Tab-separated table of C-alpha atoms and ligand atoms in Angstrom:
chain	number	residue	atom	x	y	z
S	18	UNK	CA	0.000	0.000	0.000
S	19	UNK	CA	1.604	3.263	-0.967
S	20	UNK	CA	0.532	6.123	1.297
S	21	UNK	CA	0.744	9.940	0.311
S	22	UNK	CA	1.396	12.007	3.624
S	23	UNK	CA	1.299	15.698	4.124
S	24	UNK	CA	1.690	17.695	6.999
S	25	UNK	CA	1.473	21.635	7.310
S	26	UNK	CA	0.745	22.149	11.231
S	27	UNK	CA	3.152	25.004	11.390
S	28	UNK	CA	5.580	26.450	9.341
S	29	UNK	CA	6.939	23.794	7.046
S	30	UNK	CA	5.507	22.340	4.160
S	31	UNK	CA	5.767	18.914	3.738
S	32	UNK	CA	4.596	16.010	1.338
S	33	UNK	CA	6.199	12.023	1.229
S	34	UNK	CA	5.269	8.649	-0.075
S	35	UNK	CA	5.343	5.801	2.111
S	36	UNK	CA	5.218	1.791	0.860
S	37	UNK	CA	5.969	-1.732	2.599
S	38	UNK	CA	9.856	-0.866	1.605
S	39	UNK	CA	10.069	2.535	3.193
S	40	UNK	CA	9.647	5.892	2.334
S	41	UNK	CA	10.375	6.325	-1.526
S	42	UNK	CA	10.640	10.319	-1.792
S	43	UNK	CA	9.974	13.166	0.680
S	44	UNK	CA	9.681	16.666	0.473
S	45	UNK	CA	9.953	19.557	3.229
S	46	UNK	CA	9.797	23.214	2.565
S	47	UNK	CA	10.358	25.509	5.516
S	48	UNK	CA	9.265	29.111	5.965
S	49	UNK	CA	12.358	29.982	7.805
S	50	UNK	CA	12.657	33.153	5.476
S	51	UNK	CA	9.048	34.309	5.126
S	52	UNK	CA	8.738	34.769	9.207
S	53	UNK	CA	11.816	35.548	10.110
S	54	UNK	CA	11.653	39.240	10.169
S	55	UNK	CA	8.439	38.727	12.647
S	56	UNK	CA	10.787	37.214	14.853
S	57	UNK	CA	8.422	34.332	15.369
S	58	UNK	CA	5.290	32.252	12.815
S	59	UNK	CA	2.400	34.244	11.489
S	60	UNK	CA	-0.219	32.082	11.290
S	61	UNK	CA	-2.330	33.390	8.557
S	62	UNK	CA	1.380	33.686	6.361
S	63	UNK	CA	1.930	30.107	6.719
S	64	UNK	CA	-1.225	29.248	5.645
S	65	UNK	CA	-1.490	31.008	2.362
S	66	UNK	CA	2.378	29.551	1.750
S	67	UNK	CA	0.990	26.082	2.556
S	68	UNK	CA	-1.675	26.654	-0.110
S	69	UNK	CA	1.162	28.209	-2.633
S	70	UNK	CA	3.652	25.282	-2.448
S	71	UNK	CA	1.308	22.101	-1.445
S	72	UNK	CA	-0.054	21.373	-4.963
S	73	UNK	CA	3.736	21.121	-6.360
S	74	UNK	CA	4.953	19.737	-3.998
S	75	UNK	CA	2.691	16.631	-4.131
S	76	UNK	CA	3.950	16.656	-7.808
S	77	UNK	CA	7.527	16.237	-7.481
S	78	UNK	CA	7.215	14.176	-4.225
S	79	UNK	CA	5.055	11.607	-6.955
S	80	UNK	CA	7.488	12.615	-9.802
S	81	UNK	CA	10.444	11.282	-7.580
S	82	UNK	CA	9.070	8.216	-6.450
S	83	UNK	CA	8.325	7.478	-9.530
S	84	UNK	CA	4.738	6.786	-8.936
S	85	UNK	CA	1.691	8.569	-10.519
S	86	UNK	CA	-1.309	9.614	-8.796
S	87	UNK	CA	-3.387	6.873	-9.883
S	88	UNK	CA	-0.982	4.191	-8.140
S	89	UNK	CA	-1.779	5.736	-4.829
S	90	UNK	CA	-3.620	3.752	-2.371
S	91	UNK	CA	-4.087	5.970	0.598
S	92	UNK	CA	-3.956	9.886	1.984
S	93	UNK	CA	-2.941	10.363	5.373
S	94	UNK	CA	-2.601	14.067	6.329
S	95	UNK	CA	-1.774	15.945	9.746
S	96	UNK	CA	-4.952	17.087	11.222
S	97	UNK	CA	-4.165	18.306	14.612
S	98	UNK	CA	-2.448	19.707	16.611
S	99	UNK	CA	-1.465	23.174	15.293
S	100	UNK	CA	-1.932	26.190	13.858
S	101	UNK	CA	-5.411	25.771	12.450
S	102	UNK	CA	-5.125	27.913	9.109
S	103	UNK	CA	-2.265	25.524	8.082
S	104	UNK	CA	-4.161	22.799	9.507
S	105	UNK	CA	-6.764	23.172	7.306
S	106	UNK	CA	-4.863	23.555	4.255
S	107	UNK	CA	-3.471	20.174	4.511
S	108	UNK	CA	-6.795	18.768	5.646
S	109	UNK	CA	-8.909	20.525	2.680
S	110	UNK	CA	-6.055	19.238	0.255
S	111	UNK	CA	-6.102	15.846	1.660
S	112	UNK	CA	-9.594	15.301	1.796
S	113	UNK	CA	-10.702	16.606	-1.901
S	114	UNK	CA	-7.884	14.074	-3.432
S	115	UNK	CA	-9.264	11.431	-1.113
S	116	UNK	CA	-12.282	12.487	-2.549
S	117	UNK	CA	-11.494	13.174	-6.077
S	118	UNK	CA	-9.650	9.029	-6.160
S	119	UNK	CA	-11.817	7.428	-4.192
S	120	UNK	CA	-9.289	6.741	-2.172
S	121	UNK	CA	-9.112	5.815	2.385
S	122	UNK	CA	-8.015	8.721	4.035
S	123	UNK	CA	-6.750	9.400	7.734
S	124	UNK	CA	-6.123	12.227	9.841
S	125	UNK	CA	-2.792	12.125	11.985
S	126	UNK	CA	-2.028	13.242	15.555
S	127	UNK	CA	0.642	15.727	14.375
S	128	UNK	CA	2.671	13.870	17.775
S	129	UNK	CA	2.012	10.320	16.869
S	130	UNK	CA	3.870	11.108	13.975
S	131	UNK	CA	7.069	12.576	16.039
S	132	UNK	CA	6.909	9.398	18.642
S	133	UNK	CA	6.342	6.694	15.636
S	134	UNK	CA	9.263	8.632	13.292
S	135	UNK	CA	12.232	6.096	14.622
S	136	UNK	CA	10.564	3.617	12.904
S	137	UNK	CA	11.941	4.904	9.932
S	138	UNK	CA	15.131	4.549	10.651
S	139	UNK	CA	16.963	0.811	9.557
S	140	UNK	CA	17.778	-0.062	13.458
S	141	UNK	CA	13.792	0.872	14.436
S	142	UNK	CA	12.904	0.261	18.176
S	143	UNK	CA	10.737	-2.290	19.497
S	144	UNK	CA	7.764	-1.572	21.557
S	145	UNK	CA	7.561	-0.912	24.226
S	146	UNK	CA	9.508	2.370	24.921
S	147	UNK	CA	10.058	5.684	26.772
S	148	UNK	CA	10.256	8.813	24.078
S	149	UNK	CA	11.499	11.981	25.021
S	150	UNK	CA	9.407	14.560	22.677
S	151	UNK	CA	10.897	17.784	22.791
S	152	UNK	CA	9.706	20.268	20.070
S	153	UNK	CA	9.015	23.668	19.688
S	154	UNK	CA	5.304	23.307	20.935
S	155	UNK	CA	5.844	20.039	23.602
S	156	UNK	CA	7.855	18.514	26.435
S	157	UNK	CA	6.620	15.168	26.983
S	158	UNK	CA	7.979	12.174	28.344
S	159	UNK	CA	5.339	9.675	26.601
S	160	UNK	CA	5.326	5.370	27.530
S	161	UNK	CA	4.886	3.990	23.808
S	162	UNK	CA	3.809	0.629	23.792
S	163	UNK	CA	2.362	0.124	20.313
S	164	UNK	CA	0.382	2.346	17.341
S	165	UNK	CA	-1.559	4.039	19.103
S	166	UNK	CA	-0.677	3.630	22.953
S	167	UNK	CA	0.717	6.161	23.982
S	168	UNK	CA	0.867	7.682	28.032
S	169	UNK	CA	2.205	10.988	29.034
S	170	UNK	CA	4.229	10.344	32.190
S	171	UNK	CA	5.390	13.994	32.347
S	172	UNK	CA	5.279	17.458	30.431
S	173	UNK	CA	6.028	20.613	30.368
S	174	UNK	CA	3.969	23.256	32.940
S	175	UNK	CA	4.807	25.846	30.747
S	176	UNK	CA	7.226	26.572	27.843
S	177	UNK	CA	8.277	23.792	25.657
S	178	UNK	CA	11.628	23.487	25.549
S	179	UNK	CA	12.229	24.542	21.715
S	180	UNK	CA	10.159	27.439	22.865
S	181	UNK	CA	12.747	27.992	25.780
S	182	UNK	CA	15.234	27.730	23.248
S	183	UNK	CA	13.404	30.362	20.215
S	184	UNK	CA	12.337	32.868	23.354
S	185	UNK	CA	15.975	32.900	24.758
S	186	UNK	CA	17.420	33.113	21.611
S	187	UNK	CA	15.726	35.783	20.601
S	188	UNK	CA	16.837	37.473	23.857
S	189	UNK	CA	20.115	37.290	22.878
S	190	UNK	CA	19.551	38.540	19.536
S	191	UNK	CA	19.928	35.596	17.238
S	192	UNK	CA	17.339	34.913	14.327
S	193	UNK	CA	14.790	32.980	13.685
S	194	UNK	CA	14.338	30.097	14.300
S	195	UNK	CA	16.426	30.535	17.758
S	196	UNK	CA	17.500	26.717	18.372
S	197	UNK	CA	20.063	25.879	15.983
S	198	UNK	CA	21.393	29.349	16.341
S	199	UNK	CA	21.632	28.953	19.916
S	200	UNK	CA	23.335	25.261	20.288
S	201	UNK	CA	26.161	26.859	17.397
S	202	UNK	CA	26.864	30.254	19.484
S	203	UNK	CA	26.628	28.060	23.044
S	204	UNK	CA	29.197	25.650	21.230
S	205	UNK	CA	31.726	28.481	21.588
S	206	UNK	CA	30.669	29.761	25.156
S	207	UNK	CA	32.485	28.396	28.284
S	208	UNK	CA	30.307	25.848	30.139
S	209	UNK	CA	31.066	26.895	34.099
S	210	UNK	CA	30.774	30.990	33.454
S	211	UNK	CA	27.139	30.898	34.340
S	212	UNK	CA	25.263	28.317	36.191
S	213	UNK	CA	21.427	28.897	35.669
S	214	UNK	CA	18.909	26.916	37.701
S	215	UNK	CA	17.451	22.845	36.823
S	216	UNK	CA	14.295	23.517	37.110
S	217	UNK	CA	12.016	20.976	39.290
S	218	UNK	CA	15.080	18.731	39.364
S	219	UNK	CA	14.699	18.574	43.023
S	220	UNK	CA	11.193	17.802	42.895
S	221	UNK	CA	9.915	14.171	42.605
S	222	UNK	CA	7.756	13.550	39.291
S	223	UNK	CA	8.356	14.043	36.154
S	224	UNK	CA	7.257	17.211	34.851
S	225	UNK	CA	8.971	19.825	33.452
S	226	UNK	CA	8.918	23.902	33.998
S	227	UNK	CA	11.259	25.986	31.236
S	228	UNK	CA	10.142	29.787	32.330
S	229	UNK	CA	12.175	30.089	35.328
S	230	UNK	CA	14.915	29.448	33.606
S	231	UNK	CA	14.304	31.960	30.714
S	232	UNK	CA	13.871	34.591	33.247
S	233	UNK	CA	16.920	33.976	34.766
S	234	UNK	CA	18.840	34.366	31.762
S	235	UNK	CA	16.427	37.707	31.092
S	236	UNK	CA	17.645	38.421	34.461
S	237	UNK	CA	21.317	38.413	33.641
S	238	UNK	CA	21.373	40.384	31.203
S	239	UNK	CA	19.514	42.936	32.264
S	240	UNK	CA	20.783	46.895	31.756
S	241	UNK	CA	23.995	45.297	29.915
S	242	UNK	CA	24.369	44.983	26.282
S	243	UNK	CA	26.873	41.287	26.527
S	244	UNK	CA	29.380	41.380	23.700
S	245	UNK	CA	29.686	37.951	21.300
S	246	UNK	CA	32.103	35.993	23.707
S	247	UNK	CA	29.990	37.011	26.879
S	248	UNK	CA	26.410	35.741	24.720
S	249	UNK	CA	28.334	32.921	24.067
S	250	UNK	CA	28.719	31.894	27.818
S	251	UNK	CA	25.259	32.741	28.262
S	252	UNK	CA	23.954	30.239	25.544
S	253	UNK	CA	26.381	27.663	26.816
S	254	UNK	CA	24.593	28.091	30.524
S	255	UNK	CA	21.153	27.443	29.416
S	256	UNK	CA	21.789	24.931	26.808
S	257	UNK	CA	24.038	23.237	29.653
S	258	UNK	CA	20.691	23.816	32.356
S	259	UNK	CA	18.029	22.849	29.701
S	260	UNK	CA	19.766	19.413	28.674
S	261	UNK	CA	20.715	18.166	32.168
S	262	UNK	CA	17.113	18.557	33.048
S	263	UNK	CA	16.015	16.851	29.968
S	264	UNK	CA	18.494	14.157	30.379
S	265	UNK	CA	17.881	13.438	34.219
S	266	UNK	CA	13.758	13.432	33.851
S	267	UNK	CA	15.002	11.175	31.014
S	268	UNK	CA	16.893	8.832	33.018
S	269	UNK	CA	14.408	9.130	36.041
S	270	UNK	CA	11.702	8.087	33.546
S	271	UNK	CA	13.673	4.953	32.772
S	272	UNK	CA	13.712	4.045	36.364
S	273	UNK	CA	10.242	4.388	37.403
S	274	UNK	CA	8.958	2.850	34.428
S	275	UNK	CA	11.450	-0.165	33.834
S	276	UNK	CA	12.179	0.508	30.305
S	277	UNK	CA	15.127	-0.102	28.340
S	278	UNK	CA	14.527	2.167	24.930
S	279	UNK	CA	14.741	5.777	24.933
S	280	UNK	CA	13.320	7.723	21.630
S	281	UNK	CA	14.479	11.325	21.316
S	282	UNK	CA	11.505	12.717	18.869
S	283	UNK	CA	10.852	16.155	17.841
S	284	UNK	CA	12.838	19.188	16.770
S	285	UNK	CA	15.233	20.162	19.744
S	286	UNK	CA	16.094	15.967	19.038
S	287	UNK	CA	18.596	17.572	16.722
S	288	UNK	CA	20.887	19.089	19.507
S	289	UNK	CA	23.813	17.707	19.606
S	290	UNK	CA	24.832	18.320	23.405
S	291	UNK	CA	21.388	16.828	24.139
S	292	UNK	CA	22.326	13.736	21.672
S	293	UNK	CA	25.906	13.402	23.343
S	294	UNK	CA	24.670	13.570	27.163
S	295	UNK	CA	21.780	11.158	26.523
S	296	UNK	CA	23.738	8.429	24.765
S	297	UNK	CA	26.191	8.828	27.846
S	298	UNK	CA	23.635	8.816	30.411
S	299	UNK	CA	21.985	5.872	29.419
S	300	UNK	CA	24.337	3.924	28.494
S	301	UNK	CA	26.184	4.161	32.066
S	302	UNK	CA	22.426	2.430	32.972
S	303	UNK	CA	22.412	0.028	30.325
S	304	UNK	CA	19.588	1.243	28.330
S	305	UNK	CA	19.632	1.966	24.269
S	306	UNK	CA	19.157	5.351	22.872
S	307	UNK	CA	17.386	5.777	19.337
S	308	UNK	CA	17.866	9.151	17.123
S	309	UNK	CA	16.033	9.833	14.177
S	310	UNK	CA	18.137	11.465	12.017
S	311	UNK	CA	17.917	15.888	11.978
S	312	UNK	CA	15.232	15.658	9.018
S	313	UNK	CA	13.309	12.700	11.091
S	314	UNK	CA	13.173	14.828	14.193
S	315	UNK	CA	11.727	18.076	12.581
S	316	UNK	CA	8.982	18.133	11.402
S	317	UNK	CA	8.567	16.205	7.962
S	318	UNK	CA	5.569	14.157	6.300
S	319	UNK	CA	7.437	10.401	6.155
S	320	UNK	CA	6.876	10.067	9.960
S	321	UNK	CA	2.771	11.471	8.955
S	322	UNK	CA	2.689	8.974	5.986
S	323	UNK	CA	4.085	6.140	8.236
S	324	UNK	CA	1.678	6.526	10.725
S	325	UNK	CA	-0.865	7.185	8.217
S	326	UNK	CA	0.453	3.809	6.583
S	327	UNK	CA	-0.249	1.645	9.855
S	328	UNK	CA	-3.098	2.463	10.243
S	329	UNK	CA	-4.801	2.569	6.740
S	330	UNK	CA	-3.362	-1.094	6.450
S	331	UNK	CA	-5.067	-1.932	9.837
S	332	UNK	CA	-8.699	-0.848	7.930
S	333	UNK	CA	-8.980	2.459	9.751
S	334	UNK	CA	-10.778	4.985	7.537
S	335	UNK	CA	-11.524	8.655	8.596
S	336	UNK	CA	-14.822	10.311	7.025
S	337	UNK	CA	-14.492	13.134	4.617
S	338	UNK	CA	-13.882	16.078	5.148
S	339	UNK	CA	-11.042	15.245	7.604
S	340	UNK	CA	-11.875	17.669	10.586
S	341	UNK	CA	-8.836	19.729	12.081
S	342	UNK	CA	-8.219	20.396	15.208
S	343	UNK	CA	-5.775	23.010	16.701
S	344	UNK	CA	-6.179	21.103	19.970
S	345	UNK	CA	-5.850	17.517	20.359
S	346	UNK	CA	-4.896	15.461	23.109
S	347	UNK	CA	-2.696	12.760	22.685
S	348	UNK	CA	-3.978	10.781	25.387
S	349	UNK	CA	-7.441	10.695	22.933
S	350	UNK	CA	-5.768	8.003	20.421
S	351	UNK	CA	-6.291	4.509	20.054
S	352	UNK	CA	-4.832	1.701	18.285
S	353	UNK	CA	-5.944	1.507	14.944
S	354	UNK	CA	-9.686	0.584	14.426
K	410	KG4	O1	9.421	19.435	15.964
K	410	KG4	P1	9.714	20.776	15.388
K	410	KG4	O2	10.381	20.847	14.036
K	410	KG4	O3	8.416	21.626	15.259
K	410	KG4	C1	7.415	21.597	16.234
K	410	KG4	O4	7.518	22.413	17.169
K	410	KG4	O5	6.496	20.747	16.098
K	410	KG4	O6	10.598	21.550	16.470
K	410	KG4	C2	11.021	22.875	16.270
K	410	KG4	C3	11.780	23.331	17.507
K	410	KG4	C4	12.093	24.824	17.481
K	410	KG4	O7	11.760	25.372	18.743
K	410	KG4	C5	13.595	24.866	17.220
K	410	KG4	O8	14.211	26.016	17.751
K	410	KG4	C6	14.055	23.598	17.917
K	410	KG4	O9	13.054	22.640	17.598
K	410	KG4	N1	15.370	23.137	17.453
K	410	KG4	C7	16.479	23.089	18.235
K	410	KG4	C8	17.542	22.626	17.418
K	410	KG4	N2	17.040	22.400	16.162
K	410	KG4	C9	15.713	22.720	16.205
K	410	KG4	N3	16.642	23.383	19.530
K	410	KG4	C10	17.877	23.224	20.043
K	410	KG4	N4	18.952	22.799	19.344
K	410	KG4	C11	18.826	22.494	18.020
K	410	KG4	N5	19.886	22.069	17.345
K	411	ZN	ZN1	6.675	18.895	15.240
């Protein structure tokens, strides 16, 4: 069965095939460069540049797999949760070719995509295991024991941390978006010139709280302009306080619940000082680590299309028009039905 994903929660653009050998093409397109000088997404932007690049998209994602529209035998599409102009423009699209083919469509938990997205990868995971999500709109530590089982054991209270990452990033007057900036000036700062709090580490439980910590650094460098070397330091301190908290929650996770997998999913999976002290942490306690590669941890359609894939071949079918939703809680899914 050869699924066509797409996903446009947010601010890429993204279209992939998916059959029983893997994914045979993928596309992403990201508005870096349309929002960047609103220091942040504008919602009603990214909509009308999902609606501008979807349609070819779809065709060159079907050009390179060599497979025409006809040979399709499934849409699955992001439908939740996100922004819900771009929602909709994947959903509309989605649902009219459904339509249009006759074809089984699905609409995808824009999160069970990011938790099932290391299945992609040749050395996938079995179930069950812990994933650490970590994206620009989440902070979850989710139990995965199948398609569709998923149970938060911990998030976030307030920021995410990708959004801890944009937010102080911005503070210290790097573009859009603020992550990757961030990790490559921090990789030049000096790890011990500022210590900035772990927050909740000494609380039991494993939820997370990322504010705190963006005051602090809001804090710092208040009435001072810091030069490059001094910013430097400063992004070195909180990526240094962000990742031990992520890694020890991490680790704690592993111990209450038993588990011997860890997933990083989701976009902040890309930082490398995250990567590094996870692989270390865990493997001092015997447990395996699993990475999706950069493009499998940000957002992309082959993890939509996957989980689209599983389960269109289970015989789940969603009616048309697939309903968006910018709210969705994960803890709603089931296994395919
Ligand atoms: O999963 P994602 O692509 O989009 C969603 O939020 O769903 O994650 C994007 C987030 C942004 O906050 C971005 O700044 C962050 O991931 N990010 C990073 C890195 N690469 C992306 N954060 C820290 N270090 C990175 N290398
Ligand atoms: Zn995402």
């Amino acid at each position: 069965m050869k699924v066509l994903g797409i996903e446009t929660s947010c601010d890429e653009t993204a279209v992939a095939l998916y059959g029983e050998g893997g994914v045979l093409a993928a596309e992403v397109f990201s508005q870096f460069d349309l929002h960047r000088a609103w220091g942040g997404v504008v919602p009603e932007l990214a909509a009308r540049d999902h609606v501008k690049r979807l349609l070819p998209m779809i065709r060159a994602t079907l050009e390179a797999a060599g497979c025409p529209l006809e040979a399709v035998d499934g849409v699955a599409c992001t439908t939740g949760p996100g922004l819900i102009g771009a929602l909709l423009v994947g959903s509309a699209l989605a649902g009219a070719l459904a339509f249009a083919r006759g074809l089984p469509a699905v609409g995808i938990h824009h999160l069970e995509g990011h938790l099932l997205a290391p299945m992609l990868e040749p050395e996938a995971p079995a179930f069950p295991y812990l994933a650490l999500l970590v994206s620009g709109g989440h902070t979850q530590l989710v139990r995965v024991d199948g398609v569709g089982c998923y149970r938060i054991l911990g998030e976030s209270l307030d920021d995410a941390a990708g959004e801890a990452f944009d937010k102080t990033a911005k503070l210290l007057g790097l573009g859009y978006p603020g992550g990757p900036a961030l990790a490559a000036l921090a990789a030049r700062g000096r790890p011990d010139r500022y210590r900035f709090p772990r927050p909740m580490l000494d609380r039991p439980g494993l939820d997370f709280s990322f504010s705190g910590l963006k005051t602090a650094v809001v804090t710092e460098v208040r009435g001072r302009v810091p030069d490059e070397a001094d910013r430097a330091d400063l992004a070195r301190g909180f990526e240094d306080a962000v990742v031990e908290t992520l890694v020890v929650k991490s680790l704690r996770a592993l111990e209450i619940t038993g588990l011997q997998r860890l997933v990083i999913a989701g976009g902040v999976g890309a930082n490398q000082r995250l990567r590094q002290r996870l692989a270390e942490a865990s493997a001092a306690r015997g447990a395996s680590v699993y990475y999706p590669r950069p493009g499998l941890c940000t957002d992309n359609a082959a993890m939509i299309a996957y989980a689209g894939h599983c389960r269109l071949v289970a015989g789940e079918r969603h009616a048309l028009p697939l309903e968006a939703r910018a709210r969705w809680p994960l803890d709603e899914l089931r296994p395919p039905s």
